[in-house]
Coordinates of C-alpha atoms in Angstrom, one line a residue:
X15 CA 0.0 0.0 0.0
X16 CA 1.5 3.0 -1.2
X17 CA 1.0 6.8 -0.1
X18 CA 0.8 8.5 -3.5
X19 CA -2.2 10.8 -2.9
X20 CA -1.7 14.7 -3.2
X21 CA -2.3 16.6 0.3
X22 CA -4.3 18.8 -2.2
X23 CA -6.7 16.2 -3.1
X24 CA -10.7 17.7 -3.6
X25 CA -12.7 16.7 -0.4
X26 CA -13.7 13.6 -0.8
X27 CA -17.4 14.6 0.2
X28 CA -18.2 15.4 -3.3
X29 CA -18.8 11.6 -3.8
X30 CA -21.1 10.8 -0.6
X31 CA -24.6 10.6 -0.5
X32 CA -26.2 13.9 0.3
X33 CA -28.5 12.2 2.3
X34 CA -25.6 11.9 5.1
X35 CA -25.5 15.5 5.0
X36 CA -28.8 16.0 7.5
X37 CA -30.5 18.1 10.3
X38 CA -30.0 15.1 12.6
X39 CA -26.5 14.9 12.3
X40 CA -26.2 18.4 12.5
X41 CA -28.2 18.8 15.2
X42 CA -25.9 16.5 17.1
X43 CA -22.5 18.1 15.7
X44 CA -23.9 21.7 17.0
X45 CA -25.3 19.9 20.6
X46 CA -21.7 18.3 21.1
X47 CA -19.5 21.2 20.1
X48 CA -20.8 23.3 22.8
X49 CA -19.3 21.7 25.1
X50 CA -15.8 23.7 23.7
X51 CA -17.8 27.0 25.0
X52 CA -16.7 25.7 28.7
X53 CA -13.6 25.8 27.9
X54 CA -13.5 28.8 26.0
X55 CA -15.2 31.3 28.5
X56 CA -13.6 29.8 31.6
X57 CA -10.5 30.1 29.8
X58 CA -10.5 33.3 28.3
X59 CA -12.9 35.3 31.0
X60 CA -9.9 34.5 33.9
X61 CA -7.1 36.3 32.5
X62 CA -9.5 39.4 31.8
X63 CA -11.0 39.4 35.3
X64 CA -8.1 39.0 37.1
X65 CA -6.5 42.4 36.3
X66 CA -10.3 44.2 37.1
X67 CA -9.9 46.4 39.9
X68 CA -13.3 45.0 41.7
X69 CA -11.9 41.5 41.6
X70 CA -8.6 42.3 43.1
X71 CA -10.6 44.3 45.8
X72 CA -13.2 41.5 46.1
X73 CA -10.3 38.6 46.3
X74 CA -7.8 40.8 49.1
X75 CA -5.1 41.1 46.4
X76 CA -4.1 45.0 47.6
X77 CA -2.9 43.6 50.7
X78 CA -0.6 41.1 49.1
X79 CA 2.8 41.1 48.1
X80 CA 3.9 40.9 44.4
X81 CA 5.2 37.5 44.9
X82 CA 2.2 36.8 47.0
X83 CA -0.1 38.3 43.8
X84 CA 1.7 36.1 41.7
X85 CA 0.9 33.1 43.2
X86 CA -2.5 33.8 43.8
X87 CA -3.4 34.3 40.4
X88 CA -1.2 31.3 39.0
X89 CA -3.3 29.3 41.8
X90 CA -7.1 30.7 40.8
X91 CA -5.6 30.4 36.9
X92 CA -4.6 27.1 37.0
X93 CA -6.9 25.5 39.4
X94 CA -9.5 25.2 36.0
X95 CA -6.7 22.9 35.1
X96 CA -5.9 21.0 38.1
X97 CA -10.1 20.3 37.7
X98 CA -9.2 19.3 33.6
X99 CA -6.5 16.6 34.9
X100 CA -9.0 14.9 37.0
X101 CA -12.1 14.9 34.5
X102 CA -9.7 14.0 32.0
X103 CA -8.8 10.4 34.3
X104 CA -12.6 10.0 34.9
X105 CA -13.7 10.4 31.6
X106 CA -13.2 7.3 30.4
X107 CA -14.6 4.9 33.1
X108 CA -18.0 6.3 32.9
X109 CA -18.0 7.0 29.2
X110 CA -17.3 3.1 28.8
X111 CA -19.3 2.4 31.6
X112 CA -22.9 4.4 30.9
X113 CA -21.9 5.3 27.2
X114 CA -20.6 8.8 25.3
X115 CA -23.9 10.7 26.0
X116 CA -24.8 10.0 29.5
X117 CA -21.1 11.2 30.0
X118 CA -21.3 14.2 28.3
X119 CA -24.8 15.1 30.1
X120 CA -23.6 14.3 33.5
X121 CA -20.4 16.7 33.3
X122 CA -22.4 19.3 31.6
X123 CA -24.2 19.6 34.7
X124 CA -20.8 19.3 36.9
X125 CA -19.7 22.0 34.6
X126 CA -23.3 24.6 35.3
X127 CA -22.5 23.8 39.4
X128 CA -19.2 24.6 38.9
X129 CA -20.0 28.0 37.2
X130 CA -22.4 28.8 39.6
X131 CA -19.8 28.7 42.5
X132 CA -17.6 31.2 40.6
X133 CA -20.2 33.9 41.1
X134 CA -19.7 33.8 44.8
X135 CA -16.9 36.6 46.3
X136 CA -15.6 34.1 49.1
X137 CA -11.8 33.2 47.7
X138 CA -12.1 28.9 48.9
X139 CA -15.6 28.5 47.1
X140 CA -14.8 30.0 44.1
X141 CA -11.6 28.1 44.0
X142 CA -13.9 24.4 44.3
X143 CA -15.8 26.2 41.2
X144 CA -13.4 26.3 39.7
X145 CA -11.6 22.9 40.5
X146 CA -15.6 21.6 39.7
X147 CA -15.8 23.6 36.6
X148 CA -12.2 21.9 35.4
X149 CA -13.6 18.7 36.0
X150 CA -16.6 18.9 33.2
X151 CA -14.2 20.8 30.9
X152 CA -11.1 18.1 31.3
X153 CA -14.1 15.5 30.6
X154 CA -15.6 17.0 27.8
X155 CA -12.4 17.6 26.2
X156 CA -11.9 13.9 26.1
X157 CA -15.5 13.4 25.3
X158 CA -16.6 15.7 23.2
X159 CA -14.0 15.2 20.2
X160 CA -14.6 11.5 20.5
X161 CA -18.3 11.9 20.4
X162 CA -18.0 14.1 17.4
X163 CA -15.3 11.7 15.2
X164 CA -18.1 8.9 15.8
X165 CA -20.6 10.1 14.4
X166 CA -18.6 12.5 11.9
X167 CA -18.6 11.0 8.1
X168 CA -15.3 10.5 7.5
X169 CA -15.1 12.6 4.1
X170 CA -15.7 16.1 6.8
X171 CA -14.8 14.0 9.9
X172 CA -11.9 16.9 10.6
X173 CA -14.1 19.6 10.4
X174 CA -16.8 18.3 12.5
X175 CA -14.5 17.0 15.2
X176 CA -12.7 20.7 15.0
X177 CA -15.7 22.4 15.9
X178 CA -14.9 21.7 19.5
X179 CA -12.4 23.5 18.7
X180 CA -13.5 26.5 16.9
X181 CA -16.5 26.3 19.7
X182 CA -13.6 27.1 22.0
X183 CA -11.9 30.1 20.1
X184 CA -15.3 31.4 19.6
X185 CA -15.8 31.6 23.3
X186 CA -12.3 32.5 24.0
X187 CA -12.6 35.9 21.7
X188 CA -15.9 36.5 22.7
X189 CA -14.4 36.7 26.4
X190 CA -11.7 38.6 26.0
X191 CA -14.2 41.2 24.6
X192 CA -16.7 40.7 27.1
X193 CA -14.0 41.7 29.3
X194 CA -13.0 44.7 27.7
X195 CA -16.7 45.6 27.9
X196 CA -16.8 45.7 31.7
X197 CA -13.5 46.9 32.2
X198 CA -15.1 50.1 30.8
X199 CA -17.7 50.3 33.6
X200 CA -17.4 53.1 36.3
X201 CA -16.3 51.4 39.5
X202 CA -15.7 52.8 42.9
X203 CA -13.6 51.4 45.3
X204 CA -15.3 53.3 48.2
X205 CA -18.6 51.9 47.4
X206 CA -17.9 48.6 46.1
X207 CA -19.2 46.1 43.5
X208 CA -19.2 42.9 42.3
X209 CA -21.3 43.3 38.9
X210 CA -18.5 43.8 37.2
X211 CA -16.4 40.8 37.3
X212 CA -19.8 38.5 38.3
X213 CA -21.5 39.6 34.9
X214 CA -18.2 38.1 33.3
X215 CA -18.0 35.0 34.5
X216 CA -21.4 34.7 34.7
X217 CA -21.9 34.3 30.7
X218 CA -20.9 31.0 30.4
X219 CA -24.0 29.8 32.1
X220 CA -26.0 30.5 29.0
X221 CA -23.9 27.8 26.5
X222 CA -23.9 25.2 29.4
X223 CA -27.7 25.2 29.5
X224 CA -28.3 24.8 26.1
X225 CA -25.9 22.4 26.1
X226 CA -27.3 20.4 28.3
X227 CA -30.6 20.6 26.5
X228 CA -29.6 19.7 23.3
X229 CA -27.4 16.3 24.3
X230 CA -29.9 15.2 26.4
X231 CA -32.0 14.4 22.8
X232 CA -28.9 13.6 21.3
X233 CA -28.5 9.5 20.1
X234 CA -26.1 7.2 21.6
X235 CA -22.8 6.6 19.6
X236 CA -23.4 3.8 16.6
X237 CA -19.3 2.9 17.4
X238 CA -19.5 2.9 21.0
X239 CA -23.1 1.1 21.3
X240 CA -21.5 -2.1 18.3
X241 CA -18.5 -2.1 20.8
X242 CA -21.0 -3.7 23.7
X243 CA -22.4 -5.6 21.6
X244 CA -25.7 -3.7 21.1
X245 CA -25.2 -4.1 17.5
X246 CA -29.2 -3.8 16.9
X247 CA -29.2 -0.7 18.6
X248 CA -26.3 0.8 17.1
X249 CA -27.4 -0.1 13.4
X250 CA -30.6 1.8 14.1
X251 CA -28.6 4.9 15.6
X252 CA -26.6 4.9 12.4
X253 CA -29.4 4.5 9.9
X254 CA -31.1 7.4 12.0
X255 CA -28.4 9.9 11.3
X256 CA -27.6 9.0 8.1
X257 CA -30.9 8.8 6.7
X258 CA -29.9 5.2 4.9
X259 CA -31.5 2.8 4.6
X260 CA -29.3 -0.7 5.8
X261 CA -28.8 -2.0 2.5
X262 CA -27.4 1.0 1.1
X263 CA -23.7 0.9 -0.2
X264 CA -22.5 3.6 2.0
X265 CA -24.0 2.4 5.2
X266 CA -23.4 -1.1 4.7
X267 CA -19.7 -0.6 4.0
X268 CA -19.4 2.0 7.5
X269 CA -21.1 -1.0 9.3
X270 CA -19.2 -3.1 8.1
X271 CA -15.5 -1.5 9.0
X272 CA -17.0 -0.9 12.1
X273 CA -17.7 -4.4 13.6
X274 CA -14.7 -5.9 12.2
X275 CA -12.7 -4.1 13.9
X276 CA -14.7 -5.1 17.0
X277 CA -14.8 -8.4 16.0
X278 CA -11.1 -8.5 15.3
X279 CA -10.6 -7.1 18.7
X280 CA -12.4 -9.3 20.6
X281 CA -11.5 -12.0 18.9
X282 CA -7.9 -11.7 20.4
X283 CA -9.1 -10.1 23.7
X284 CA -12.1 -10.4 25.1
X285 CA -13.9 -7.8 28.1
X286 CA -13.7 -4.0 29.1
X287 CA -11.9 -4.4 31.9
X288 CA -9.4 -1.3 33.0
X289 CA -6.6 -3.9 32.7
X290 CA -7.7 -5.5 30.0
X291 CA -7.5 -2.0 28.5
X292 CA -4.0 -1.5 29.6
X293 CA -3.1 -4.5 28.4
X294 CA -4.5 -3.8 24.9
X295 CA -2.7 -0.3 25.1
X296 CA 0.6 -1.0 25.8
X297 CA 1.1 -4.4 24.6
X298 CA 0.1 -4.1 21.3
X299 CA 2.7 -2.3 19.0
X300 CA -0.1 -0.5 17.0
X301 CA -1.5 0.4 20.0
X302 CA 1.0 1.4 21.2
X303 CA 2.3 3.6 18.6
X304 CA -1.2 5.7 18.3
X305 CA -0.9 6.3 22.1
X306 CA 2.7 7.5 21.8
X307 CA 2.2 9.6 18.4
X308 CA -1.1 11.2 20.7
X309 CA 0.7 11.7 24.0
X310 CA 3.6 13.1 22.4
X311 CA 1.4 15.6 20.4
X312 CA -0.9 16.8 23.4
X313 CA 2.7 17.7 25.1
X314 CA 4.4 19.8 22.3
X315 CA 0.4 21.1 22.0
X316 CA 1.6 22.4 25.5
X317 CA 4.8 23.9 25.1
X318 CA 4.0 25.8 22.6
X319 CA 3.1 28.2 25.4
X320 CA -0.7 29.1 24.3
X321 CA -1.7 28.9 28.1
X322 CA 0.4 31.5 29.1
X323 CA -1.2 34.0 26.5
X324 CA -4.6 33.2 27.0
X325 CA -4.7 33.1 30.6
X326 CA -2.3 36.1 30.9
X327 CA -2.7 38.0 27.7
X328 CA -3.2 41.6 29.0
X329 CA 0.1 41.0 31.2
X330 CA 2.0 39.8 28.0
X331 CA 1.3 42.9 26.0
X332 CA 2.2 45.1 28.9
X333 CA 5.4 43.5 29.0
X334 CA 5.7 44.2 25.2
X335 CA 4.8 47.8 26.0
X336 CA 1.2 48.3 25.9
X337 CA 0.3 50.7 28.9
X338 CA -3.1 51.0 30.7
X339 CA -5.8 47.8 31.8
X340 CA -8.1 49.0 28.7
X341 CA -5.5 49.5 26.1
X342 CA -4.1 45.5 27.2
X343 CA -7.5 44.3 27.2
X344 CA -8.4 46.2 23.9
X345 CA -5.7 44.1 22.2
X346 CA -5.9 41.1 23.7
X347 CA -9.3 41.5 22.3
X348 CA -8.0 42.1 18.5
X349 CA -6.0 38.5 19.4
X350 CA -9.3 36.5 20.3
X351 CA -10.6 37.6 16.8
X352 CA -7.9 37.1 14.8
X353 CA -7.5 33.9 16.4
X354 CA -11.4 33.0 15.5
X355 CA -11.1 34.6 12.2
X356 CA -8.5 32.1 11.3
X357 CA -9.9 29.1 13.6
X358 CA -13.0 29.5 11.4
X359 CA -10.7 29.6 7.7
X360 CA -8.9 26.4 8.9
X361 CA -12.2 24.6 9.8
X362 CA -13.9 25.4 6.7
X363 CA -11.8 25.2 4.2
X364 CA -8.3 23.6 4.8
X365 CA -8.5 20.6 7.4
X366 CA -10.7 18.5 5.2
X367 CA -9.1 20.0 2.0
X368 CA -5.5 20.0 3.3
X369 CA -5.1 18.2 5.7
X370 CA -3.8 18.2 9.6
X371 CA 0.0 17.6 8.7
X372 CA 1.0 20.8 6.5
X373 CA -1.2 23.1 8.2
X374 CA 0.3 21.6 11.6
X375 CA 4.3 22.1 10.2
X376 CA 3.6 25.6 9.2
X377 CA 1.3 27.2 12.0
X378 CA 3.8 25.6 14.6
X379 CA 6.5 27.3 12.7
X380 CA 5.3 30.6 12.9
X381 CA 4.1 29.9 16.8
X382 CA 7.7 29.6 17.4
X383 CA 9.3 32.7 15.4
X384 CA 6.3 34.6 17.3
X385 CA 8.1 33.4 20.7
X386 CA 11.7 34.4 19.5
X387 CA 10.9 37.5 18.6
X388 CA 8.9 38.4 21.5
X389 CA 11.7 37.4 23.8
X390 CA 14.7 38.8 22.0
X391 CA 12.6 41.9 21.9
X392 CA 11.9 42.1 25.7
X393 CA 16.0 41.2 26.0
X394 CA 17.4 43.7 24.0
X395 CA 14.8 46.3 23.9
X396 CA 13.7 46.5 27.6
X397 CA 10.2 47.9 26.7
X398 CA 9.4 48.4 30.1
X399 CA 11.9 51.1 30.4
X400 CA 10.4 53.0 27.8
X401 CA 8.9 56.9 28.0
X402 CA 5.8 58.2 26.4
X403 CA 2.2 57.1 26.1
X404 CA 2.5 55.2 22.6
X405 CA 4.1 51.9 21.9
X406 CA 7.4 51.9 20.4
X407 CA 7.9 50.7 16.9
X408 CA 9.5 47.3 18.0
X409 CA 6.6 46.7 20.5
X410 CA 3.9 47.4 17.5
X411 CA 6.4 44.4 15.6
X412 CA 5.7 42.6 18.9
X413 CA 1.9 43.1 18.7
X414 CA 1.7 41.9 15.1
X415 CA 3.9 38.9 16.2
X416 CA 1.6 37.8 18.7
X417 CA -1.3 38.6 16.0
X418 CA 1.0 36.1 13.4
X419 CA 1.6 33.4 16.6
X420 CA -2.6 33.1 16.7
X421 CA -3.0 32.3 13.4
X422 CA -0.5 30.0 13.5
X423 CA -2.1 28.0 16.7
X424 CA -5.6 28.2 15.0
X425 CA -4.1 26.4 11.7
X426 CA -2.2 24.2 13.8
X427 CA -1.6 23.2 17.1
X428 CA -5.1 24.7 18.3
X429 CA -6.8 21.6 16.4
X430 CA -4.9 18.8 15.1
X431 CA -4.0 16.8 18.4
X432 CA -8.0 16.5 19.3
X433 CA -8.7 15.4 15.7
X434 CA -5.6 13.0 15.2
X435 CA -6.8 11.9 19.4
X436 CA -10.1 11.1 18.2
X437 CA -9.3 9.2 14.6
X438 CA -6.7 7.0 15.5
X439 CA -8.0 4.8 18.3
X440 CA -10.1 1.8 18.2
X441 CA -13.4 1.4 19.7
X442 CA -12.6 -0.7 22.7
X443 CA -9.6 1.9 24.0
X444 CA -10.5 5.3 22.6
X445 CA -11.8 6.7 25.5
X446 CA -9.0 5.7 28.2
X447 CA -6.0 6.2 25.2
X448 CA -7.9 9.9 25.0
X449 CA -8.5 10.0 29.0
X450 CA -5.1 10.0 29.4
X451 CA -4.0 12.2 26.4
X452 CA -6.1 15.0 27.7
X453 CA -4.6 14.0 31.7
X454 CA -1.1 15.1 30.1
X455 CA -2.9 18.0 28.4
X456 CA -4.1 19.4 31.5
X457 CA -1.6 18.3 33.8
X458 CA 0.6 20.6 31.9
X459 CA -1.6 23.3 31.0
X460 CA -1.4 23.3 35.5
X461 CA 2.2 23.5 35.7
X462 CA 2.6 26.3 32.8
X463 CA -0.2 28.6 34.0
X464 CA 0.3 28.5 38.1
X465 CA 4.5 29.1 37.0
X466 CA 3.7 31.8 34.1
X467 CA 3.0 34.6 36.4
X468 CA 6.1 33.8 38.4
X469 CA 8.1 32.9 35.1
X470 CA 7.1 36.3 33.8
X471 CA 8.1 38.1 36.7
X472 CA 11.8 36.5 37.0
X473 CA 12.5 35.0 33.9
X474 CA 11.3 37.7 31.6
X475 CA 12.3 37.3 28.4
X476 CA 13.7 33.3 28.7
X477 CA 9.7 32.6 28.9
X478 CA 9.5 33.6 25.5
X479 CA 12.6 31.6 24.4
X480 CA 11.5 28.7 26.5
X481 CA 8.2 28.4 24.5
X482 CA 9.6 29.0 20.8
X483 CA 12.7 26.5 21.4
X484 CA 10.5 23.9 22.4
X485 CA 8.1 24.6 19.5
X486 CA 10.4 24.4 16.9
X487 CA 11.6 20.8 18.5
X488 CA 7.9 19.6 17.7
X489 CA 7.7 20.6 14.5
X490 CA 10.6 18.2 13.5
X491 CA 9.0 15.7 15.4
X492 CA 6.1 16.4 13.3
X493 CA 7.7 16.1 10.4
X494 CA 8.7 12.5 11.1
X495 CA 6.0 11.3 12.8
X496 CA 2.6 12.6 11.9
X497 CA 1.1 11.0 9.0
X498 CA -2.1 12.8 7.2
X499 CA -5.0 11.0 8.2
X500 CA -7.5 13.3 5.6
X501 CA -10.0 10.9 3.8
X502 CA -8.7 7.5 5.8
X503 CA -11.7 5.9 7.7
X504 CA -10.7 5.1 11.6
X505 CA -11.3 1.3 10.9
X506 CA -8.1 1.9 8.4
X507 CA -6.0 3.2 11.4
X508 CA -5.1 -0.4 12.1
X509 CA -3.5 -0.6 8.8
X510 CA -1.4 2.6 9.0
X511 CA -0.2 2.1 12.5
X512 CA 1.5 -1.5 11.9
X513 CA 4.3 0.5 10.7
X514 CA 7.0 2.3 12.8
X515 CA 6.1 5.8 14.1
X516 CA 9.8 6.9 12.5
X517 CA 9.0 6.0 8.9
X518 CA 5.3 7.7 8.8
X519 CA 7.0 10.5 7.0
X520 CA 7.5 7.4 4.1
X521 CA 3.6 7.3 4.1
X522 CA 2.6 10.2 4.8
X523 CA -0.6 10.5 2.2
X524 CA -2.5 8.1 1.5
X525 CA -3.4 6.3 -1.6
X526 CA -7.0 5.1 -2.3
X527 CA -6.6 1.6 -1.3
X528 CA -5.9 3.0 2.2
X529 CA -8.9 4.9 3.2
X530 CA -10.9 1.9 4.2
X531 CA -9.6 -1.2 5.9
X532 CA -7.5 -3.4 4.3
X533 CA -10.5 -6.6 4.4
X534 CA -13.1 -5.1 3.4
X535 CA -11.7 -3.0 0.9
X536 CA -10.4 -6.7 -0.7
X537 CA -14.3 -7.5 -0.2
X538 CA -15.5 -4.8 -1.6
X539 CA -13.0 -5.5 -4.8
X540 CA -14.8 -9.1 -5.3
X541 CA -18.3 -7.7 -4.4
X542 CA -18.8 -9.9 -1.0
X543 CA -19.8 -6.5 1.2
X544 CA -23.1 -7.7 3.8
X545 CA -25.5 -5.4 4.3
X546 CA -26.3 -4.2 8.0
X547 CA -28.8 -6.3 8.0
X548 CA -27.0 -9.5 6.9
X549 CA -24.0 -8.8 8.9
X550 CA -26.2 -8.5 12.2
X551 CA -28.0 -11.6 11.2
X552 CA -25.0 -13.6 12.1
X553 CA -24.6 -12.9 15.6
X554 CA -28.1 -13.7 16.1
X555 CA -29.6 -10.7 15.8
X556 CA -33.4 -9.6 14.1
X557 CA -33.3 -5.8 12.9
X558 CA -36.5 -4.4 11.9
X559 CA -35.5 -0.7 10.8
X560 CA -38.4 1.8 10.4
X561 CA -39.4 3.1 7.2
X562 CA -37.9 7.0 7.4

C-alpha cells in the first residue's frame, strides 16, 4: 500500500450521499460542540478578570505582596486545570461504563454547578468552582472530540471534530471582549461592586444550559453502542443519522468496518476491563504507537506556550509595552478575533481539503518565530523602560507577532491533536487512550499557568525563548511522525499504525486503497460487502429498521 495521494486532493465529500449530510446529524454536531464554549469562557474570561480592579478588591489582592499576587493568580488560573487533569482520568470509566452521552450530560451539569460557584466573592468557594468547573471541561475535552469523530462521516470528519475547537476560540474571543466591555464600567472602590467581574463570569452559564438541553435528545454513539455488543441498537442509531437505509452501499460498508474491527478485537481479547484495556494499550505495538504519536502531540500542544497567552494576555502585552488595563484588554481582544477569524478559515476550508499535517508544520512554525521574537525583543529592547504614552515601533512588531503566533495556533496546534486523538484509536480503547491524552494535556496546562505569572516576573524574556525552542523541536517531530489522516476511515487506522512511528514520514498521504480497511476493501473488490442487515444476522440478531 503505497502513499501516493496529493495533500491537495478535492474533499472527498463530493462523492457521498447527500443524504448523510442531515438536520439530525447536524443537530448533534452543533449539541456536542458546545461543550468547547466551557472551555472557552472559563479560559478566556480568567485572564480578563483578574487584572479588574473589583476583583482584586473582592479577592484581598491590595494587601498582598507581588510575589504573594503572583501566586494567587497562578493558583485561581490554574486551578481550572488542576479540575481538567481529574475529569480527563474520569472520563473514560463512565464513558465506557454508561456510554458517550450519558457522559457528556452528567459533566455538563458538573460544569453549570461549577459556574455557579464562581459567582460567589468568598476566595475557597470559588476556587472548588473552579476545580468543579475543570472537571466537566477536562471531561468533555476527552468526550466531546470523541463523540464528534463517531458520528462524523469520514469525508468532513476533521471539520466536525474541529468544531470543538473552533466552539472554543469562539468563546475565548468573545471573552476577551466581554471583558474589555466591563473593564469600561465606572467602578468605585469606596462603594464597592461585584457586577462587574460576576456579569463576566457569569456568561458561560448560558452555552452550558443549552448544552445540556440539546445532548440530552442527542442518540447514543453507533461505534460505542457495536462495541458492547448492542449491534441492533447501534445499526438503528446509524441509519437514524444518516438517513440510509441498511442496505445501502454507504451504510453497509461504514457498518461493516465498524464491527470488524470489534470483531477483530475481541476476537484476540475479550472484556472492558481497566486492565484488560491497559493490556491492549501497551502491549500491542499498534496500539502502542497511536498512544505514543497522541501523547507526544498533546505535550508539544503544551509547550507551545498558548496557556500563558490566553490566561495572561493583558500582562504579556504590557510587557511588550502596551500601557493601561483597557488599552491591554483592547488588544488582547483584536488577538481573540484574529484567532477565531483564522480558527473559522482552517475549519472550513483547509482541514478536510489539506489536511492536519501541513497546516500543523507551518502554524507551529510561525508559533515559534512569534516566541523568538517576543523574547529577543523584551532582551534587548527592555520595553518596560520605555517613555511616552504610545508603543514603540519594536513593540507594534511585537503586537503583530503575537497577531501572526494566533494564526499560527488556530491552523495548527489549536486543532490537530484533538482530531488525530479522536481518529486513530479503536473502539474498545479510545476513551482511556484519549483520557489520558487529555490527563497530560491538563496536567501541563497546571504546571505552565500557576508558574507563568512567576516565570514572567523573574524569567522575563527566557519565557518567551523557552516556548519558541520547544516549539520548533515539535515541529521536527512532526515532520517525522505525523502522517495525514485526511479521507482515511478510523477502521483503516489499524492498517497505518503496523508501521513504525519513524517511517510515517514514508507514508505520509495516503493512496485510495488505504482509506478503508484493508479486508473489506479486498471484499468490496470481489463484491462480497453484507449489508447491516445480513452482517447482524449472524450474531443472532433480528433488525426491523423503520421506514424513514
Amino acid at each position: 500500500m503505497g502513499g501516493a495521494a496529493s495533500p491537495w486532493a478535492t474533499p472527498d465529500y463530493k462523492s457521498d450521499p447527500r443524504e448523510i449530510f442531515n438536520k439530525r446529524l447536524y443537530f448533534v454536531v452543533g449539541g456536542a460542540m458546545l461543550a468547547g464554549c466551557f472551555y472557552g469562557f472559563d479560559t478566556g474570561n480568567i485572564g480578563g478578570v483578574l487584572t479588574l480592579p473589583s476583583f482584586k478588591q473582592a479577592f484581598g489582592f491590595s494587601k498582598l505582596t507581588t510575589d504573594e499576587v503572583d501566586a494567587r493568580k497562578g493558583n485561581i488560573a490554574a486551578m481550572l486545570a488542576a479540575g481538567g487533569s481529574v475529569g480527563a482520568l474520569l472520563a473514560a470509566p463512565v464513558a465506557d461504563f454508561f456510554g458517550r452521552k450519558a457522559a457528556l450530560l452528567t459533566y455538563g451539569i458538573v460544569f453549570l454547578a461549577g459556574a455557579v460557584m464562581q459567582e460567589f466573592p468568598n476566595l475557597p468557594l470559588f476556587m472548588a468552582g473552579r476545580f468543579i468547573a475543570g472537571l466537566a471541561v477536562g471531561a468533555t475535552s476527552t468526550l466531546t472530540p470523541t463523540f464528534l469523530s463517531e458520528w462524523s462521516p469520514r469525508s468532513i470528519r476533521g471539520s466536525c471534530t474541529a468544531l470543538y475547537n473552533t466552539a472554543i476560540i469562539t468563546c475565548l474571543a468573545l471573552a476577551f471582549w466581554i471583558n474589555y466591555g466591563v473593564s469600561r464600567w465606572h467602578y468605585n472602590k469606596a462603594t464597592h461592586s461585584n457586577k462587574q467581574w460576576q456579569f463576566s463570569l457569569g456568561i458561560q452559564l448560558i452555552p452550558g444550559a443549552v448544552f445540556v438541553a440539546m445532548i440530552a435528545f442527542a442518540p447514543e454513539s453507533s461505534r460505542y453502542l457495536i462495541s458492547h455488543n448492542k449491534r441492533e441498537q447501534g445499526l438503528k442509531n446509524l441509519c437514524k443519522v444518516r438517513k440510509l437505509d441498511p442496505e445501502h452501499p454507504y451504510l453497509a460498508t461504514e457498518y461493516r468496518e465498524i464491527c470488524a474491527q470489534v470483531d477483530a478485537e475481541q476476537e484476540i481479547k475479550a472484556g472492558h476491563s481497566f486492565l484488560q484495556i491497559l493490556k491492549d494499550i501497551f502491549l500491542d505495538a499498534s496500539n502502542r504507537r497511536r498512544f505514543t504519536l497522541a501523547v507526544v502531540l498533546f505535550l508539544f500542544h503544551k509547550l507551545t506556550g498558548t496557556d500563558s497567552i490566553n490566561y495572561f494576555a493583558p500582562e504579556i502585552f504590557q510587557m511588550i509595552g502596551v500601557k493601561g488595563t483597557s488599552t491591554s484588554l483592547l488588544t488582547t481582544g483584536v488577538y481573540g478575533i484574529v484567532k477565531l477569524a483564522a480558527t473559522l478559515i482552517y475549519v472550513g476550508v483547509i482541514i478536510d481539503r489539506v489536511g492536519r499535517r501541513v497546516p500543523l508544520m507551518i502554524g507551529a512554525t510561525l508559533q515559534a518565530t512569534a516566541m523568538m521574537y517576543l523574547g529577543l525583543y523584551v532582551r534587548f529592547d527592555n520595553p518596560a523602560n520605555h517613555t511616552g504614552s504610545g508603543v514603540a515601533a519594536g513593540g507594534i512588531v511585537g503586537i503583530v507577532w503575537v497577531y501572526i503566533y494566533a494564526v499560527g495556533w488556530s491552523i495548527g496546534h489549536s486543532v490537530a491533536p484533538y482530531v488525530v486523538a479522536a481518529e486513530i484509536f479503536p473502539s474498545r480503547i479510545r476513551s482511556t487512550c484519549i483520557g489520558f491524552c487529555l490527563f497530560v494535556n491538563w496536567i501541563v496546562d497546571y504546571g505552565i499557568t500557576k508558574a507563568t505569572p512567576s516565570m514572567m516576573t523573574h524569567m522575563g524574556y527566557g519565557t518567551f525563548i523557552f516556548f519558541g525552542v520547544c516549539t520548533y523541536v515539535g515541529v521536527v517531530w512532526i515532520f517525522f511522525c505525523l502522517p495525514e489522516l485526511k479521507g482515511r476511515s478510523i477502521e483503516s487506522m489499524d492498517d497505518l499504525f503496523s508501521r513504525s512511528l519513524w517511517t510515517m514520514w514514508k507514508h505520509a498521504y495516503p493512496a485510495e486503497e488505504d482509506k478503508i480497511r484493508h479486508d473489506v476493501a479486498q471484499r468490496l473488490k470481489l463484491g462480497d460487502v453484507e449489508t447491516g442487515e445480513q452482517g447482524d444476522s449472524k450474531h443472532g440478531d433480528t433488525i426491523h429498521i423503520e421506514s424513514r
